[in-house]
Coordinates of C-alpha atoms in Angstrom, one line a residue:
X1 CA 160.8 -14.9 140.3
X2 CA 163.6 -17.1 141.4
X3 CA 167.2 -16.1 141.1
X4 CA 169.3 -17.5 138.8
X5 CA 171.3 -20.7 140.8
X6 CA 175.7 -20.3 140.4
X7 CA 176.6 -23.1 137.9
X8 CA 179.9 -23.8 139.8
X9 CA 179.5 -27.4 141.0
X10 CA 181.5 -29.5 139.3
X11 CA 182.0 -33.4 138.6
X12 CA 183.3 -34.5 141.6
X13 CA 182.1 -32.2 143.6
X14 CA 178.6 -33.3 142.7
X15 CA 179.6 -36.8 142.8
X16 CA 180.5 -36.0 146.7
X17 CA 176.9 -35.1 147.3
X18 CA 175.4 -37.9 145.7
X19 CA 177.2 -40.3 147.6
X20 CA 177.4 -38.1 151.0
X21 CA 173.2 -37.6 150.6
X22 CA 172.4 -41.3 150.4
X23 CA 174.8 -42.9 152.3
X24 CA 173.4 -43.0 156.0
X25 CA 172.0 -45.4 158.6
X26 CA 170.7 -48.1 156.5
X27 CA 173.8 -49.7 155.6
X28 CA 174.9 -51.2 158.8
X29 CA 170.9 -51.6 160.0
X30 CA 168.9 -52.9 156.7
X31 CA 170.4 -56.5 156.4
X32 CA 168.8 -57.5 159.2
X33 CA 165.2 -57.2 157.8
X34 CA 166.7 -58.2 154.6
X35 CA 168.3 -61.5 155.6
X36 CA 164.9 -62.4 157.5
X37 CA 162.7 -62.1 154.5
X38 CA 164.7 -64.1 152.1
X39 CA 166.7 -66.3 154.9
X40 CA 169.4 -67.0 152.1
X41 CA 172.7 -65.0 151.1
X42 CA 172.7 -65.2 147.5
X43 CA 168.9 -63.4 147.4
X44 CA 169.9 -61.1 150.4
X45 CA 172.6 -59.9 147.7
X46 CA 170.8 -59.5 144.9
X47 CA 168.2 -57.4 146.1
X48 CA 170.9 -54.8 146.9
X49 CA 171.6 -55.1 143.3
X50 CA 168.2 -54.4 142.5
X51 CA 167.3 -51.9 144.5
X52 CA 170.7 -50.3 143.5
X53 CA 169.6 -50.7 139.8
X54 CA 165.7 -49.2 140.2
X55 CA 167.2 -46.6 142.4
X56 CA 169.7 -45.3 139.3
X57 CA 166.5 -45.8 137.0
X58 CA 164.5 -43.6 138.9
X59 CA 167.3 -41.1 139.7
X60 CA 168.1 -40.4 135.9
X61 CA 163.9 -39.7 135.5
X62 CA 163.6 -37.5 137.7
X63 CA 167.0 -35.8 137.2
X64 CA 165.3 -34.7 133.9
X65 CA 162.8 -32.7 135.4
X66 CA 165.3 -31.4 138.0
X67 CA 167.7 -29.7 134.7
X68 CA 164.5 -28.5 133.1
X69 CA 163.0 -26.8 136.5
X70 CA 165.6 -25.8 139.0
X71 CA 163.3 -24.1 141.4
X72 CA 162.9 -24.2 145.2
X73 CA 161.0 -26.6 146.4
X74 CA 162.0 -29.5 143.9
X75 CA 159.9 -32.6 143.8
X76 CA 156.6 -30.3 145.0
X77 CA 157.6 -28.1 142.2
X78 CA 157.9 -30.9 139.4
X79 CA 154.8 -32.3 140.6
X80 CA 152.4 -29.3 140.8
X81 CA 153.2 -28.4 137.0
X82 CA 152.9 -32.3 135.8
X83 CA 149.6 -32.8 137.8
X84 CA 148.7 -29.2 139.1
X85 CA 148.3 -27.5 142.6
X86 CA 146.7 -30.6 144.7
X87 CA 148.9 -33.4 144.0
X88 CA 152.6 -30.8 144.8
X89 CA 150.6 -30.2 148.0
X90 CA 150.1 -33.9 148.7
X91 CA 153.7 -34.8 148.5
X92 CA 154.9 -31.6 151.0
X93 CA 151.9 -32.8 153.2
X94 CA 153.5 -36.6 153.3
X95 CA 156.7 -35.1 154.2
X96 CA 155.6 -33.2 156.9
X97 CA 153.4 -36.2 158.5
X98 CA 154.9 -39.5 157.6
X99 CA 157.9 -39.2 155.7
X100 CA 160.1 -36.6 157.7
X101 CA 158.9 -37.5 160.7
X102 CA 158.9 -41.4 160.0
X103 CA 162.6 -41.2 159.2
X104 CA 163.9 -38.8 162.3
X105 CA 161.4 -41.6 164.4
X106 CA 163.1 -44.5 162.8
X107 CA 166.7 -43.2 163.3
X108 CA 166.5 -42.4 166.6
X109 CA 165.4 -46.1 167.4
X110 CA 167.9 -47.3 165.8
X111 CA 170.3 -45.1 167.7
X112 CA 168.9 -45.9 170.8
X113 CA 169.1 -50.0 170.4
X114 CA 173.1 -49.2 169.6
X115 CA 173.4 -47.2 172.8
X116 CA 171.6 -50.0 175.1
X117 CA 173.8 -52.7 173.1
X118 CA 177.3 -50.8 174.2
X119 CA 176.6 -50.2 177.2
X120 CA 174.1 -52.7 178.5
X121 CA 171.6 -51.4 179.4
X122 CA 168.0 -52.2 179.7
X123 CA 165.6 -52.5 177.1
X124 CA 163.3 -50.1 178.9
X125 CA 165.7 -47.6 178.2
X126 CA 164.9 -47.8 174.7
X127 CA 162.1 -44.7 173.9
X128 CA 163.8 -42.4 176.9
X129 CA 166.9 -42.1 174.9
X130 CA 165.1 -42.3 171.4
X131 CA 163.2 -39.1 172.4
X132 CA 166.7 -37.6 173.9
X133 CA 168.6 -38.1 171.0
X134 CA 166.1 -36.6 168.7
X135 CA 165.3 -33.6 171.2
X136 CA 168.9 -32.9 171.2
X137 CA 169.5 -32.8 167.6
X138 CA 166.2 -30.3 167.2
X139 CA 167.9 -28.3 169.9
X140 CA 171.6 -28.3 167.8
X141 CA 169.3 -27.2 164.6
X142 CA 168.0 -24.5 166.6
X143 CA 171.3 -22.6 167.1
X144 CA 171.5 -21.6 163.6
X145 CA 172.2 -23.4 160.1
X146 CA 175.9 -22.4 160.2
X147 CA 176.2 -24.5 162.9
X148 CA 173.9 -27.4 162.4
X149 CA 176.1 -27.4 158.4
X150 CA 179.3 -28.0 159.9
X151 CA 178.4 -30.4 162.3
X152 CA 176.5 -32.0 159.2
X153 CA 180.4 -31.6 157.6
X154 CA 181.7 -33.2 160.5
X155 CA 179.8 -36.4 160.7
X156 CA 180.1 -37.3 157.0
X157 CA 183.5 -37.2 157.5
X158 CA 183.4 -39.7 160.4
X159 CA 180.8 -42.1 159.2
X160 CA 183.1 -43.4 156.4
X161 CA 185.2 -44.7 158.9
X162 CA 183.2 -47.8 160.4
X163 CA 181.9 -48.5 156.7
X164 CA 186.0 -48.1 155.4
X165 CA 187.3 -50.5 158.6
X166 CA 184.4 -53.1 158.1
X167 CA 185.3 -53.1 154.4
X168 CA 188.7 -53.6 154.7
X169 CA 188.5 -56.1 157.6
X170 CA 185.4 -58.2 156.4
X171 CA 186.3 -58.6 153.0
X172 CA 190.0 -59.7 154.1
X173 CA 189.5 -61.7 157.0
X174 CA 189.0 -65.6 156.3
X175 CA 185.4 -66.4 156.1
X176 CA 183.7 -68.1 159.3
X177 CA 180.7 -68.7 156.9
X178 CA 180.1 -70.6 153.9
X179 CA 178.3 -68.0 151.3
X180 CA 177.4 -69.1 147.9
X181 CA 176.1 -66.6 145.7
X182 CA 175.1 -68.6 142.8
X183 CA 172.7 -70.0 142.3
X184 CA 170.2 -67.6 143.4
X185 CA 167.4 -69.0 145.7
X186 CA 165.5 -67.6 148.5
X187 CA 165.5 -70.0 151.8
X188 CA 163.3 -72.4 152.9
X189 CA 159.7 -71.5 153.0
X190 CA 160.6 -68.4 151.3
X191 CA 159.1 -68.0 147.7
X192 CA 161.5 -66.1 145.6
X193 CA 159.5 -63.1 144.6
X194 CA 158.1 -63.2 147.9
X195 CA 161.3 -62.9 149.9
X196 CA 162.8 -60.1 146.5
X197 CA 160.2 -58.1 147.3
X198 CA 160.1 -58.1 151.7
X199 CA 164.0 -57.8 151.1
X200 CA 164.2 -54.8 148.2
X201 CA 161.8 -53.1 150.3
X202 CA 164.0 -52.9 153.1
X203 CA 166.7 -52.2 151.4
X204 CA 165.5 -49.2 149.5
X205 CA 165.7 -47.7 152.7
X206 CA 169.3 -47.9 152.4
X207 CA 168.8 -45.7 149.1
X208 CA 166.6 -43.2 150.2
X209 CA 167.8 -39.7 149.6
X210 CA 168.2 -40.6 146.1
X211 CA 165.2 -38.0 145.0
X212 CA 167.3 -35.0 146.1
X213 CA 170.2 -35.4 143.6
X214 CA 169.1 -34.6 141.2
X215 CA 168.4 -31.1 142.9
X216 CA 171.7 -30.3 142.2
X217 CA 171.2 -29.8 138.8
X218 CA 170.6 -26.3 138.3
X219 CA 174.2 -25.1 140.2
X220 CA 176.3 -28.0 137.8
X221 CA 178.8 -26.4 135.7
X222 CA 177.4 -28.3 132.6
X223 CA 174.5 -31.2 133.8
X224 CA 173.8 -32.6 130.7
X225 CA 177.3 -34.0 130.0
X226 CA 177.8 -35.1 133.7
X227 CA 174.3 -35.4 135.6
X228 CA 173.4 -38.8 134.0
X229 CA 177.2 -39.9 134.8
X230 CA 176.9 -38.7 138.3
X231 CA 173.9 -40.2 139.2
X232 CA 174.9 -43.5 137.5
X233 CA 178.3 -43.6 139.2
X234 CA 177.6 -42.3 142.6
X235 CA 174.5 -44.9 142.7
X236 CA 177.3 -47.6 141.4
X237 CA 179.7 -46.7 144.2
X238 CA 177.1 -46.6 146.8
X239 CA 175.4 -50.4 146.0
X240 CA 179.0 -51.4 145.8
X241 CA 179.7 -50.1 149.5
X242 CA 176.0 -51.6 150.7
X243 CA 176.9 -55.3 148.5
X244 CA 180.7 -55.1 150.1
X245 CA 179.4 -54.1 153.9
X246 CA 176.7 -57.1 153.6
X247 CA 179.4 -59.6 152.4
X248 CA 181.8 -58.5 155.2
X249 CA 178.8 -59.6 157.8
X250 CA 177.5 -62.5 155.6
X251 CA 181.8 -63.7 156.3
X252 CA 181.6 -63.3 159.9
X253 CA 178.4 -63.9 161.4
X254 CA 176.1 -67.1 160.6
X255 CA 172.6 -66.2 158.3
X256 CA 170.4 -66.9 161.4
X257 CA 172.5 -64.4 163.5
X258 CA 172.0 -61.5 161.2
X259 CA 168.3 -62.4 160.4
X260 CA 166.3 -59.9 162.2
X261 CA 169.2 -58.7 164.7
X262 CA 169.6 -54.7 164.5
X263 CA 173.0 -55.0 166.3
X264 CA 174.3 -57.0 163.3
X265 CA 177.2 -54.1 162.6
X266 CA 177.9 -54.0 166.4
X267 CA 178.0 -57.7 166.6
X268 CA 180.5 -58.1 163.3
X269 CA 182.4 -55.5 164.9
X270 CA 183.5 -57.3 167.3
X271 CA 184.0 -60.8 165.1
X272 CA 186.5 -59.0 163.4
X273 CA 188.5 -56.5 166.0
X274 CA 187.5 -57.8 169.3
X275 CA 185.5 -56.4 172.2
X276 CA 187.1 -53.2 172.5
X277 CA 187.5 -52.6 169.1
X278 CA 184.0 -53.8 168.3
X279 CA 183.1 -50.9 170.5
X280 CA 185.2 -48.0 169.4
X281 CA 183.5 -49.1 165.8
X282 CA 180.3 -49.2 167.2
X283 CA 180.7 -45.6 168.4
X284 CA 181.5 -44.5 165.2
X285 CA 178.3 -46.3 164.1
X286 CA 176.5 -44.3 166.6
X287 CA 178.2 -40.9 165.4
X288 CA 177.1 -42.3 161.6
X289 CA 173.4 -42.5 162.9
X290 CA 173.3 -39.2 164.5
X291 CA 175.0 -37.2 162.0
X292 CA 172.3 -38.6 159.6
X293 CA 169.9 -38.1 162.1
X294 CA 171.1 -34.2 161.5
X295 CA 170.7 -34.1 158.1
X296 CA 167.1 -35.6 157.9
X297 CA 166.7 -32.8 161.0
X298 CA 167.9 -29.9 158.0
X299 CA 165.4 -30.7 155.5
X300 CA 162.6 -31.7 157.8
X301 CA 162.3 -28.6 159.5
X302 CA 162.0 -26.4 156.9
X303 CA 159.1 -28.4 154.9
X304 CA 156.1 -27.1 156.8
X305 CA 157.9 -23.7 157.2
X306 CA 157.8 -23.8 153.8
X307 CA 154.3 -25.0 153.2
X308 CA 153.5 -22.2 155.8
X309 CA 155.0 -19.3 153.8
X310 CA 152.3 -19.9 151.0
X311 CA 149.4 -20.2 153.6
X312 CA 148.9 -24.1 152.7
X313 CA 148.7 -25.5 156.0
X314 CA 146.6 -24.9 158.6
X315 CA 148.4 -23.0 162.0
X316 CA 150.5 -21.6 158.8
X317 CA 150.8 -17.8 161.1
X318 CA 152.7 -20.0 163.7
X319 CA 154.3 -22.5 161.6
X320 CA 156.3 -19.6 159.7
X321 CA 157.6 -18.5 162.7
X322 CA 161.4 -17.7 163.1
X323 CA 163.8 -17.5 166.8
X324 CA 166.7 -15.3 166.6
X325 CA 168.7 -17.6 164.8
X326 CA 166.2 -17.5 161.7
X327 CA 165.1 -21.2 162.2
X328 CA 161.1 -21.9 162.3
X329 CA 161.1 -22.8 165.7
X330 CA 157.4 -23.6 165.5
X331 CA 157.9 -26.1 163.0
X332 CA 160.7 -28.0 164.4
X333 CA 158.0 -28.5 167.5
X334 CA 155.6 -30.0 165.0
X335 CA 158.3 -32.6 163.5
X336 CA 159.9 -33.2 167.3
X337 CA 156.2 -33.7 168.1
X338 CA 155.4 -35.9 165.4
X339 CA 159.1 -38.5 165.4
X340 CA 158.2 -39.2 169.5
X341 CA 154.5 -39.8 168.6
X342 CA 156.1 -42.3 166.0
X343 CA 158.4 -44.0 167.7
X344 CA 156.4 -44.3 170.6
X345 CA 154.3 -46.1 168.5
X346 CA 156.3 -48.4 166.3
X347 CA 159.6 -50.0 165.6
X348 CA 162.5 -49.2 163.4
X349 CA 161.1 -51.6 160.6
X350 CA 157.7 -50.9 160.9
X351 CA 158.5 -47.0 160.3
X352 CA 161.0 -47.7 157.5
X353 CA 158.6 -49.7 155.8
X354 CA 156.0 -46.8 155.8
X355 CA 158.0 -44.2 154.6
X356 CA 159.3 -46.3 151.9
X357 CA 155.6 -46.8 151.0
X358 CA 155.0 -43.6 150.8
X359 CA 157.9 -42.5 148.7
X360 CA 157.5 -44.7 146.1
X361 CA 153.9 -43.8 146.0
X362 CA 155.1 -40.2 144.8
X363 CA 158.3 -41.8 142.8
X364 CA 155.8 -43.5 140.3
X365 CA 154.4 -39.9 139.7
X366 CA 157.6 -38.3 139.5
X367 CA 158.9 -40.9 136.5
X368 CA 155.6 -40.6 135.1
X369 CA 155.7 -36.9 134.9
X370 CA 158.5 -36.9 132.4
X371 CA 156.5 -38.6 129.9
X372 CA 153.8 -36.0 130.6
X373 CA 155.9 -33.0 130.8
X374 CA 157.8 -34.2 127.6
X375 CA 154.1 -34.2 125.5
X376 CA 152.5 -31.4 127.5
X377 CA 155.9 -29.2 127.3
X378 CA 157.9 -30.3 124.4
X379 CA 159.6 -26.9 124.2
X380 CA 160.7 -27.0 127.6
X381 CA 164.7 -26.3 127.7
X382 CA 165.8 -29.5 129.2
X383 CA 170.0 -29.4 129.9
X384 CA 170.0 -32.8 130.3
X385 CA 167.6 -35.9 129.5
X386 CA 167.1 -39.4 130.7
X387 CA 169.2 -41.5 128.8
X388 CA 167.5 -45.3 126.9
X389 CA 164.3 -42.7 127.5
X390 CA 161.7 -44.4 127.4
X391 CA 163.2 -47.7 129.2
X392 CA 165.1 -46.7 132.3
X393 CA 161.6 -44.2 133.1
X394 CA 159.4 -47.7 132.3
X395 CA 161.9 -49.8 134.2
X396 CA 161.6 -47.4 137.3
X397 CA 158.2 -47.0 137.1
X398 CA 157.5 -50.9 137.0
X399 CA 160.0 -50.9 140.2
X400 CA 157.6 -48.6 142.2
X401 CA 154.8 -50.7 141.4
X402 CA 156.6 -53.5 142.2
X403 CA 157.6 -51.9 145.9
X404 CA 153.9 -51.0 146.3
X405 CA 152.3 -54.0 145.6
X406 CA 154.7 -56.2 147.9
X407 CA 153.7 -53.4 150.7
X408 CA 150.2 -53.9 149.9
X409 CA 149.9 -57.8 150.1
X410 CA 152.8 -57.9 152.8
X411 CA 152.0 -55.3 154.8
X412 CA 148.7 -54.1 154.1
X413 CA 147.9 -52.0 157.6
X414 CA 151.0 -50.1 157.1
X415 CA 150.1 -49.5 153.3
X416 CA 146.0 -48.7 154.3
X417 CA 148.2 -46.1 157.0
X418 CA 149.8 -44.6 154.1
X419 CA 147.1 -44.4 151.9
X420 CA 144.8 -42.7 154.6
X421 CA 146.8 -40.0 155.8
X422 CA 147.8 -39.2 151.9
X423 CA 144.0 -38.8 151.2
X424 CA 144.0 -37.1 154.2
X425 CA 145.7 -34.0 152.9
X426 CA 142.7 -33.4 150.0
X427 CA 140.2 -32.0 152.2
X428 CA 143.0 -29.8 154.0
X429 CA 144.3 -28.8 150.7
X430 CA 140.5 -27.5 149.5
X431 CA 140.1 -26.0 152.9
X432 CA 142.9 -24.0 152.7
X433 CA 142.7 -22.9 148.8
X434 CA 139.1 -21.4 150.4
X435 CA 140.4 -19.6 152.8
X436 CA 143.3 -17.8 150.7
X437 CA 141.2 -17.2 148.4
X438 CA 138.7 -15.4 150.5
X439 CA 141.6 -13.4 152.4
X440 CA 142.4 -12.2 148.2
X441 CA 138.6 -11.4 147.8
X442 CA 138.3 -9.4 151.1
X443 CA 141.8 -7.5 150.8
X444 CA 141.4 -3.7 150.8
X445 CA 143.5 -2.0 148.0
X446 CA 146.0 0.6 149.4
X447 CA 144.8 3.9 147.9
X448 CA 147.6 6.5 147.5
X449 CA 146.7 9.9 148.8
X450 CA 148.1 12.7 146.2
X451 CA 149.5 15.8 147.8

């Protein structure tokens, strides 16, 4: 039975984690693949816009289900009662092999290519300090979550600072580029769904984290008054801050220098404060990335450990296993294991792409289980619900089609990757529902000797 979660958090206090959860890497990295697929400002721009809207669609959905069912585990929770053992399963099995694993992979690239680009240093440099800077971040999280919490506090802290300076300076500054934001179009050779869709993907990177907020709902002092507002106004703030950074670079660097060039936030940097200053930025870019790196560290950890505690995966004996500073040491191995295997393997848009895939997959469920849960539990206390229900659900779930669809004809080996090791987790699933349900069958009932 789970304890009852302190209602104590209130408006702005939520509002904090909103906006601290989502806010990470992406917005200094993202325009890069964004401006290559649509080669045009005005497009670049609106997909934040969108991918700011579906994100705020989505969140409200699924921030229903979070009121009505504040247990641990969240998203496996709301999926196993909409759909039933397999399919919760499915989701924490996609977090242990792509998602988590993709993400750590992904940031650590990215932190890497900032390293080589402040100091100069060769390219095949690149995956040594990757795998370092991911090592070393498993090693902080295995001192103990006090620790690895306040260094979490830490590096929110600092990361506003590049995003405030760039803000302040970019938008001020007197543009170096002409940007015209209407009318829309996409750039030459570009169709305009085409390059939408190659550019919303990327950008939902930006946005990911959005599916935890509404975890928050059970310890709000009163979630349905606020939730919705939080969501909606945390989600606003943070496409403002990704639509205002993007203008600031779309002001000082030309379209064709930001297309496809991951050191885009260095490289502004130094437009607007000079070399030195460019660099003492760039650092605080690299703190951004690493403190995110962290946090994606946290939660990663602790999936499979969890999985492992209810016998679901196999190697579950070792996988729950704690060091001294009650952290599953075993499982931080299997992540740590799984990022290098990853990045050794692709680049930071290739493994963006893929997780973002693969979320989305499970988002469309997600939206889609509060129409279920709404006919198969009408009774169900729910604090708060979606507001416009059914449109902003429809409207998300027409998104996440959207996202798959311009995976699957864009990217079709990364979506087939997806796919596979999803299905993947059916068999392992079955496998392991036999074999805890045999260790039931062959348990010997303690009989109690009377004196």
């Amino acid at each position: 039975m789970e304890k009852d979660l302190k209602s104590d958090i209130g408006f702005f206090g939520a509002l904090s984690i909103v906006v601290g959860t989502v806010i990470g890497a992406g917005v200094f990295f993202r325009i890069a693949t964004m401006a290559a697929a649509t080669q045009s400002a005005s497009l670049t721009l609106l997909a934040w816009i969108v991918g700011g809207g579906l994100t705020i669609c989505a969140g409200l959905s699924v921030a229903e289900l979070a009121a009505a069912i504040p247990e641990t585990g969240g998203a496996v929770k709301y999926l196993e009662r909409s759909y039933g053992k397999m399919v919760g399963f499915l989701f924490g099995w996609v977090q242990v092999l792509i998602y988590n694993p993709g993400n750590i992979a992904a940031l650590g690239i990215i932190f890497a290519t900032q390293v080589l680009n402040l100091l100069g240093l060769p390219q095949n440099l690149l995956l040594p300090i990757a795998i370092a800077a991911v090592l070393s971040i498993m090693a902080v999280n295995l001192l103990g979550s006090r620790f690895t919490s306040r260094f979490q506090q830490i590096t929110s802290i600092l990361k506003l600072i590049p995003i405030f300076l760039i803000i302040m300076f970019g938008l001020t500054t007197r543009s170096q580029v002409d940007i015209q934001l209407f009318p829309v179009q996409a750039g030459e050779n570009v169709g305009l769904l085409t390059g939408l869709g190659g550019a919303l993907v990327a950008s939902l990177f930006a946005f990911d984290g959005w599916m935890n907020v509404g975890n928050i709902a059970g310890e709000m002092k009163n979630p349905k008054k606020h939730l919705s507002k939080v969501i909606t106004i945390g989600l606003l703030i943070i496409s403002f801050i990704y639509i205002a950074i993007s203008l600031s670079f779309l002001k000082v660097l030309p379209l064709d220098q930001i297309s496809g060039n991951v050191n885009t936030a260095s490289d502004a940097a130094q437009q607007l404060f000079g070399v030195n200053g460019g660099k003492l930025v760039t650092i605080g870019i690299l703190i951004s990335v690493y403190g995110t790196l962290n946090g994606y560290t946290m939660t990663a950890i602790r999936v499979p450990y969890a999985l492992s505690l209810e016998k679901s995966l196999p190697f579950s004996k070792y996988l729950s296993k704690l060091n001294k500073n009650s952290i599953p040491f075993v499982s931080a191995v299997l992540v740590a294991g799984l990022a290098c295997v990853f990045m050794a393997a692709g680049s930071f848009e290739i493994l963006t792409n893929l997780v973002i895939f693969v979320i989305w997959f499970f988002s469309f469920l997600l939206i889609l289980a509060v129409f279920i849960l709404r006919k198969k539990e009408p009774n169900l206390h729910r604090p708060y619900k979606v507001v416009l229900y059914p449109v902003l659900p429809v409207v998300g779930m027409l998104g996440a089609l959207f996202i798959m669809w311009t995976m699957i004809t864009q990217q079709p080996v990364l979506a087939m990757i997806g796919i596979v090791i999803t299905l993947a987790g059916i068999p392992v699933f079955y496998y392991q529902t036999n074999i805890k349900q045999a260790e039931r069958k062959t348990a010997v009932p303690v009989k109690i000797k009377s004196k």
